[in-house]
Coordinates of C-alpha atoms in Angstrom, one line a residue:
X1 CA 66.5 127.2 33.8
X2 CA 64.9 124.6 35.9
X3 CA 66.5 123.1 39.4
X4 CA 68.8 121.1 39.2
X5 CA 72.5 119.6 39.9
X6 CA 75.5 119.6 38.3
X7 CA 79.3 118.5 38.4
X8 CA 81.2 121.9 38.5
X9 CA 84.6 123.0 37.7
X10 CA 87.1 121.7 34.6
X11 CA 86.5 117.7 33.9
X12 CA 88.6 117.8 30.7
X13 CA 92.4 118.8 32.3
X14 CA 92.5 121.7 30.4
X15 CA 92.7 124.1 33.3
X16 CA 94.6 127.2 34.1
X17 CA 96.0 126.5 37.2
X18 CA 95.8 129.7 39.3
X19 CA 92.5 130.5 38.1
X20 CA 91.4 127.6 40.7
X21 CA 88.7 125.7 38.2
X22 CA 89.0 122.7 41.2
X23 CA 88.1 120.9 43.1
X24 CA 85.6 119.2 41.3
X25 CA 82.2 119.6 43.1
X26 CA 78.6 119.1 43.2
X27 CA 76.5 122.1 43.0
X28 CA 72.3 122.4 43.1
X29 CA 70.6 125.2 41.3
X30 CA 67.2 126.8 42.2
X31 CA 65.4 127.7 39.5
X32 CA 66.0 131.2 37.5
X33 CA 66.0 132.4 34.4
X34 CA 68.7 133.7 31.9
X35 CA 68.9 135.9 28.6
X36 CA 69.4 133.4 25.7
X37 CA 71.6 136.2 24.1
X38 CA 74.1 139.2 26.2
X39 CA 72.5 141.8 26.3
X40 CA 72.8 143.9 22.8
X41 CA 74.1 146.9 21.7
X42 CA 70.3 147.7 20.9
X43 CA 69.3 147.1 24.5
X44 CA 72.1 149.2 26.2
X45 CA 70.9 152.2 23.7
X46 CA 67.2 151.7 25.0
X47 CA 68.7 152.1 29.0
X48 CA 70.8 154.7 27.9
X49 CA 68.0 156.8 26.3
X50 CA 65.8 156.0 29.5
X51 CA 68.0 156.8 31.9
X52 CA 70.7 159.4 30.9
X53 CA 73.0 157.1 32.4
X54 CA 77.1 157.4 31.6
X55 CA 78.8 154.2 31.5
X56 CA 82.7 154.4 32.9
X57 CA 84.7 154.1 30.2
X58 CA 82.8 157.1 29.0
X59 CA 83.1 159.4 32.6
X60 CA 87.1 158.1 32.4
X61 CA 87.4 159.0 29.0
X62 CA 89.2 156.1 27.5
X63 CA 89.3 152.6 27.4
X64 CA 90.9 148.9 26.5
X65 CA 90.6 148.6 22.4
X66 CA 92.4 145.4 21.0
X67 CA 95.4 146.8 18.6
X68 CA 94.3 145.9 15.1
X69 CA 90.7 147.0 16.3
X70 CA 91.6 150.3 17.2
X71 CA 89.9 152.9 15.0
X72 CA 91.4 156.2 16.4
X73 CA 93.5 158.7 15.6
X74 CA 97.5 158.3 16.9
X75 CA 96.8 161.0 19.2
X76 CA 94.2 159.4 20.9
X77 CA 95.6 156.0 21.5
X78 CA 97.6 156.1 25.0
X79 CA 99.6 152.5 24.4
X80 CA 100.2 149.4 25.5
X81 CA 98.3 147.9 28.7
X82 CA 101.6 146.7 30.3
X83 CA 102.0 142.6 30.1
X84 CA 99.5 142.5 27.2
X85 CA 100.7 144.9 24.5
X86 CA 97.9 143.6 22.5
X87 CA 95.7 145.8 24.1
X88 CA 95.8 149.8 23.8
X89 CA 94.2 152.4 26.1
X90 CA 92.0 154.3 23.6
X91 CA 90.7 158.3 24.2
X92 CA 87.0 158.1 23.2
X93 CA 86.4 154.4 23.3
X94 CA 83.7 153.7 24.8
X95 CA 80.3 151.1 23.8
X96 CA 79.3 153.8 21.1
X97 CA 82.5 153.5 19.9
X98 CA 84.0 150.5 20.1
X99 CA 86.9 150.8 18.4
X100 CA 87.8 154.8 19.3
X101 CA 86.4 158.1 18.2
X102 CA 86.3 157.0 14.1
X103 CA 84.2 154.2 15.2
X104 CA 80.2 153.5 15.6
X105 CA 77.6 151.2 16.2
X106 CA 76.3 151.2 12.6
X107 CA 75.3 147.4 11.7
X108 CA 76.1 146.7 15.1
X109 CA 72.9 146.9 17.2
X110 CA 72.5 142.8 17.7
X111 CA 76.4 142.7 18.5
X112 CA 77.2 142.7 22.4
X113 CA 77.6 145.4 24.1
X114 CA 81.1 146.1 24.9
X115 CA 83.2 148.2 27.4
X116 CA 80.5 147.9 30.1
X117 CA 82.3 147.6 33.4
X118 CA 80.7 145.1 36.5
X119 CA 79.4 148.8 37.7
X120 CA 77.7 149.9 34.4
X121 CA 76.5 145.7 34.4
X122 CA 74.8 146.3 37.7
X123 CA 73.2 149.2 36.5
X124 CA 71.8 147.8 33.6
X125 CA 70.4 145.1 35.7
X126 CA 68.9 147.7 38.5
X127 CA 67.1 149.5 35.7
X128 CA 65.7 145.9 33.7
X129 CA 64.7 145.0 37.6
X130 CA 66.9 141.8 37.1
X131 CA 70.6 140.9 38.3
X132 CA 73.5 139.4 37.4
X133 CA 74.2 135.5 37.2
X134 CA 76.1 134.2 39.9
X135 CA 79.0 132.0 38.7
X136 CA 77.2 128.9 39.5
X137 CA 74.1 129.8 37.4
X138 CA 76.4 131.0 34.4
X139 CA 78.4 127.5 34.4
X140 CA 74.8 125.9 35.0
X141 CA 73.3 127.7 32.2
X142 CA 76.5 127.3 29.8
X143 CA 76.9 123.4 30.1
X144 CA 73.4 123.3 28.6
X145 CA 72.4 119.8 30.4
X146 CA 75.3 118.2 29.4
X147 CA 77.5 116.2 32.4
X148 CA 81.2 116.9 32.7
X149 CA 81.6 118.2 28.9
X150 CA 84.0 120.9 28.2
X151 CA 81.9 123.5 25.4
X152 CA 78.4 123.9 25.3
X153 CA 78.2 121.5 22.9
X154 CA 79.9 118.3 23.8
X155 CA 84.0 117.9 23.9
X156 CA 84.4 118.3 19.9
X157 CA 86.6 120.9 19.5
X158 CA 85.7 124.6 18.3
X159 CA 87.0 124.3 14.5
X160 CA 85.7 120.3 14.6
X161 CA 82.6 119.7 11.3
X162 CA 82.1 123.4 11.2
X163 CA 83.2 126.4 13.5
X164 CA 81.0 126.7 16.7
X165 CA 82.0 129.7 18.8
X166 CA 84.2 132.9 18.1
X167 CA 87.5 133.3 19.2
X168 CA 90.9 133.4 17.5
X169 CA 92.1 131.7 14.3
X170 CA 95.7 132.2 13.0
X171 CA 98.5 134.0 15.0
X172 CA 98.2 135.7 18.4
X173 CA 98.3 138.5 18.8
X174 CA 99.0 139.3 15.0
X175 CA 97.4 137.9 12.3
X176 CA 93.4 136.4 12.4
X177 CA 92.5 134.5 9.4
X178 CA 88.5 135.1 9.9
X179 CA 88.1 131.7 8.9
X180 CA 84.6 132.1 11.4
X181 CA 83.6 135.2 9.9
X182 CA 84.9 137.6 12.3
X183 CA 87.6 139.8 13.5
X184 CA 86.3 141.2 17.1
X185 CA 82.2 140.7 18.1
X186 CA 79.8 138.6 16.2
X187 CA 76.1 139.1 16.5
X188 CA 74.5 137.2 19.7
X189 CA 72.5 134.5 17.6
X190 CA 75.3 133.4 15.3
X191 CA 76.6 129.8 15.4
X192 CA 74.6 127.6 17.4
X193 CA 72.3 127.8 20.7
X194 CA 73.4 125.0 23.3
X195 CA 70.5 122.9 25.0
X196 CA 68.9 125.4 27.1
X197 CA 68.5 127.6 24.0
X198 CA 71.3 130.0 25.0
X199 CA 73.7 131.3 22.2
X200 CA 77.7 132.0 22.6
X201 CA 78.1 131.3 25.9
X202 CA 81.5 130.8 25.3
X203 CA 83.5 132.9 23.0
X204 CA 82.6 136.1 21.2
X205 CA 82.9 138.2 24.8
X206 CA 83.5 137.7 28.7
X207 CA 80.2 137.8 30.5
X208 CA 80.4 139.7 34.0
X209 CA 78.8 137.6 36.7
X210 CA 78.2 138.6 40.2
X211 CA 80.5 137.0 42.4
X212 CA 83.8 138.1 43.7
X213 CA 86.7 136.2 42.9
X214 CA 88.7 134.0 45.0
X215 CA 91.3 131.3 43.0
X216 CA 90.5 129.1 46.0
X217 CA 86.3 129.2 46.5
X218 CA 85.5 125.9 45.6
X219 CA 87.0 124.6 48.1
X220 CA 84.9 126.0 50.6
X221 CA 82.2 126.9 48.2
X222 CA 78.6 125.4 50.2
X223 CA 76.5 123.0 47.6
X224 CA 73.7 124.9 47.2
X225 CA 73.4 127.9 44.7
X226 CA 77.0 129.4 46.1
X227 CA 77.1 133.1 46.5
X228 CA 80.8 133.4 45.8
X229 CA 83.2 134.7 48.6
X230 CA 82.0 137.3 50.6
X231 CA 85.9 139.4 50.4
X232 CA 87.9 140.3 47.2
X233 CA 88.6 143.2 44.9
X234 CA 88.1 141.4 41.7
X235 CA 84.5 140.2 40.1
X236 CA 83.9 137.2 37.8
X237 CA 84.3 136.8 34.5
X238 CA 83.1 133.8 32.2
X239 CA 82.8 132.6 28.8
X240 CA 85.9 133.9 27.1
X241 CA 86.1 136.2 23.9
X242 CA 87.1 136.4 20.3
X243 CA 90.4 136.5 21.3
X244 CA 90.8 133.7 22.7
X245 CA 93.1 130.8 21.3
X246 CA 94.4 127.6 22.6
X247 CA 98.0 129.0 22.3
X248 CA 97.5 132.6 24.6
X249 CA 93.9 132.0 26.3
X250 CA 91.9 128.6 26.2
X251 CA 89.1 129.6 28.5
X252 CA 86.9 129.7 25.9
X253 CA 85.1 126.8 28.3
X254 CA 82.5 125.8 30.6
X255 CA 84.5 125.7 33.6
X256 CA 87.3 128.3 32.8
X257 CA 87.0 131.6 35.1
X258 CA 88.8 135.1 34.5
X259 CA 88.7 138.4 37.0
X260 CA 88.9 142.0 36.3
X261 CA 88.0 145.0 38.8
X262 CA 84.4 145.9 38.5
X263 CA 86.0 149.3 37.4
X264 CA 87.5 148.0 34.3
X265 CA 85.9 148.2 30.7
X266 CA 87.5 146.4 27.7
X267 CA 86.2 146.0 24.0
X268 CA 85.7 142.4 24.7
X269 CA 83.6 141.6 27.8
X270 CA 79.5 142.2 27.9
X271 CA 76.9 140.2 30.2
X272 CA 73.6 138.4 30.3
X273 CA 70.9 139.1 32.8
X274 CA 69.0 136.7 34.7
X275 CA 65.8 136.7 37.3
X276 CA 64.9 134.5 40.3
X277 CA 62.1 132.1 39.8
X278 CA 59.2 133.0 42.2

């Protein structure tokens, strides 16, 4: 990515409120660079096989499958995540099986990698001797040169002259029509790239970043390449997912931010890596 400024937070008015996408502010980016793509299913297997290494979900021995996802038996499903009964805690799920213990990566391998906590993230990074994005890079990096637009590809809407990012169509949380081609994950080059060459920034799944999270940052947020708050439990997440929708969750946008604990793994959030320039 080269240096550079940019206008961040939500221009459009479609912000969540308590996710705290303002003030508006000016921010300047050194130079680094990103993955054009998450990283894959593919690439996790090659750190895996390297390392050994056991990723959280699998050392906990279950994680967060989306319900009409869930390829388990009823033994092994836990149920509901409490305020989103749309999601199920799964025995066995884990990034070799997405969906449970029937599942598998077959015909997945250029899919993102899913159920990677911010721990198993920084790991990943440690090993590829590169590092997460800070939030400031991602948004950078997502807007794709483009001033104050809302998707990485102008303010035409995702559906508008052909559909441009993966995330919900139909009901929430019931019925999906698949008028995009896809229930959960799609692989990391479908649709289109934005102007810095990188694909699905927003949709298909939450990228981890590495700040903290703080509803109120940007307000005290310094204008040059922000670290994020030094304090706080929860770590960054951007981009949005397949499941998003404007009726449940519209952050499926430049600007929008979301927080888990960097212990938590879901069948919907992945990352990209980037480097430093030197």
């Amino acid at each position: 990515m080269p240096r550079g400024d940019f206008v961040m937070g939500d221009s459009s008015g479609d912000r969540n409120h308590a996710d705290g996408e303002v003030p508006l502010h000016e921010v300047r980016i050194s130079r680094f660079s990103i993955d054009a793509t998450p990283v894959t299913n593919a690439d996790f297997e090659r750190f895996v096989a390297d390392t050994g290494y056991r990723t959280e979900a699998e050392l906990f021995g279950f994680s967060a499958v989306f319900h009409l996802a869930v390829q388990a038996d009823d033994e092994d499903v836990m149920g509901k995540v409490p305020g989103t009964p749309w999601w199920l805690g799964v025995r066995g799920a884990d990034w070799r099986r997405p969906g449970g213990p029937r599942s598998d990566l077959d015909e997945l391998g250029e899919h993102p990698v899913v159920h990677v906590s911010w721990n198993d993230a920084v790991a990943y990074c440690a090993w590829a001797g590169r590092r997460l994005p800070t939030e400031a890079e991602w948004e950078y990096a997502s807007r794709g040169g483009l001033v104050r637009k809302k998707y990485p590809w102008g303010d035409e809407e995702v559906d508008e002259h052909g559909w441009r990012a993966n995330i919900w169509q139909g009901e929430f949380p019931s019925r999906n029509t698949l008028e995009d081609g896809w229930l959960t994950t799609a692989p990391v080059r479908s649709f289109v790239p934005n102007g810095y060459g990188l694909w699905q920034t927003v949709g298909n799944v939450w990228e981890w970043c590495a700040d903290r999270f703080d509803p109120n940052y940007y307000r005290l947020s310094p204008d040059v390449d922000p670290p994020g708050p030094s304090r706080g439990s929860g770590r960054v997440l951007r981009g949005g997912s397949y499941l998003c929708h404007s009726s449940y969750c519209n952050r499926y946008r430049n600007s929008a931010r979301s927080s888990n604990t960097p212990d938590s793994s879901m069948g919907n959030a992945g990352f990209r890596t980037v480097a430093s320039a030197i």
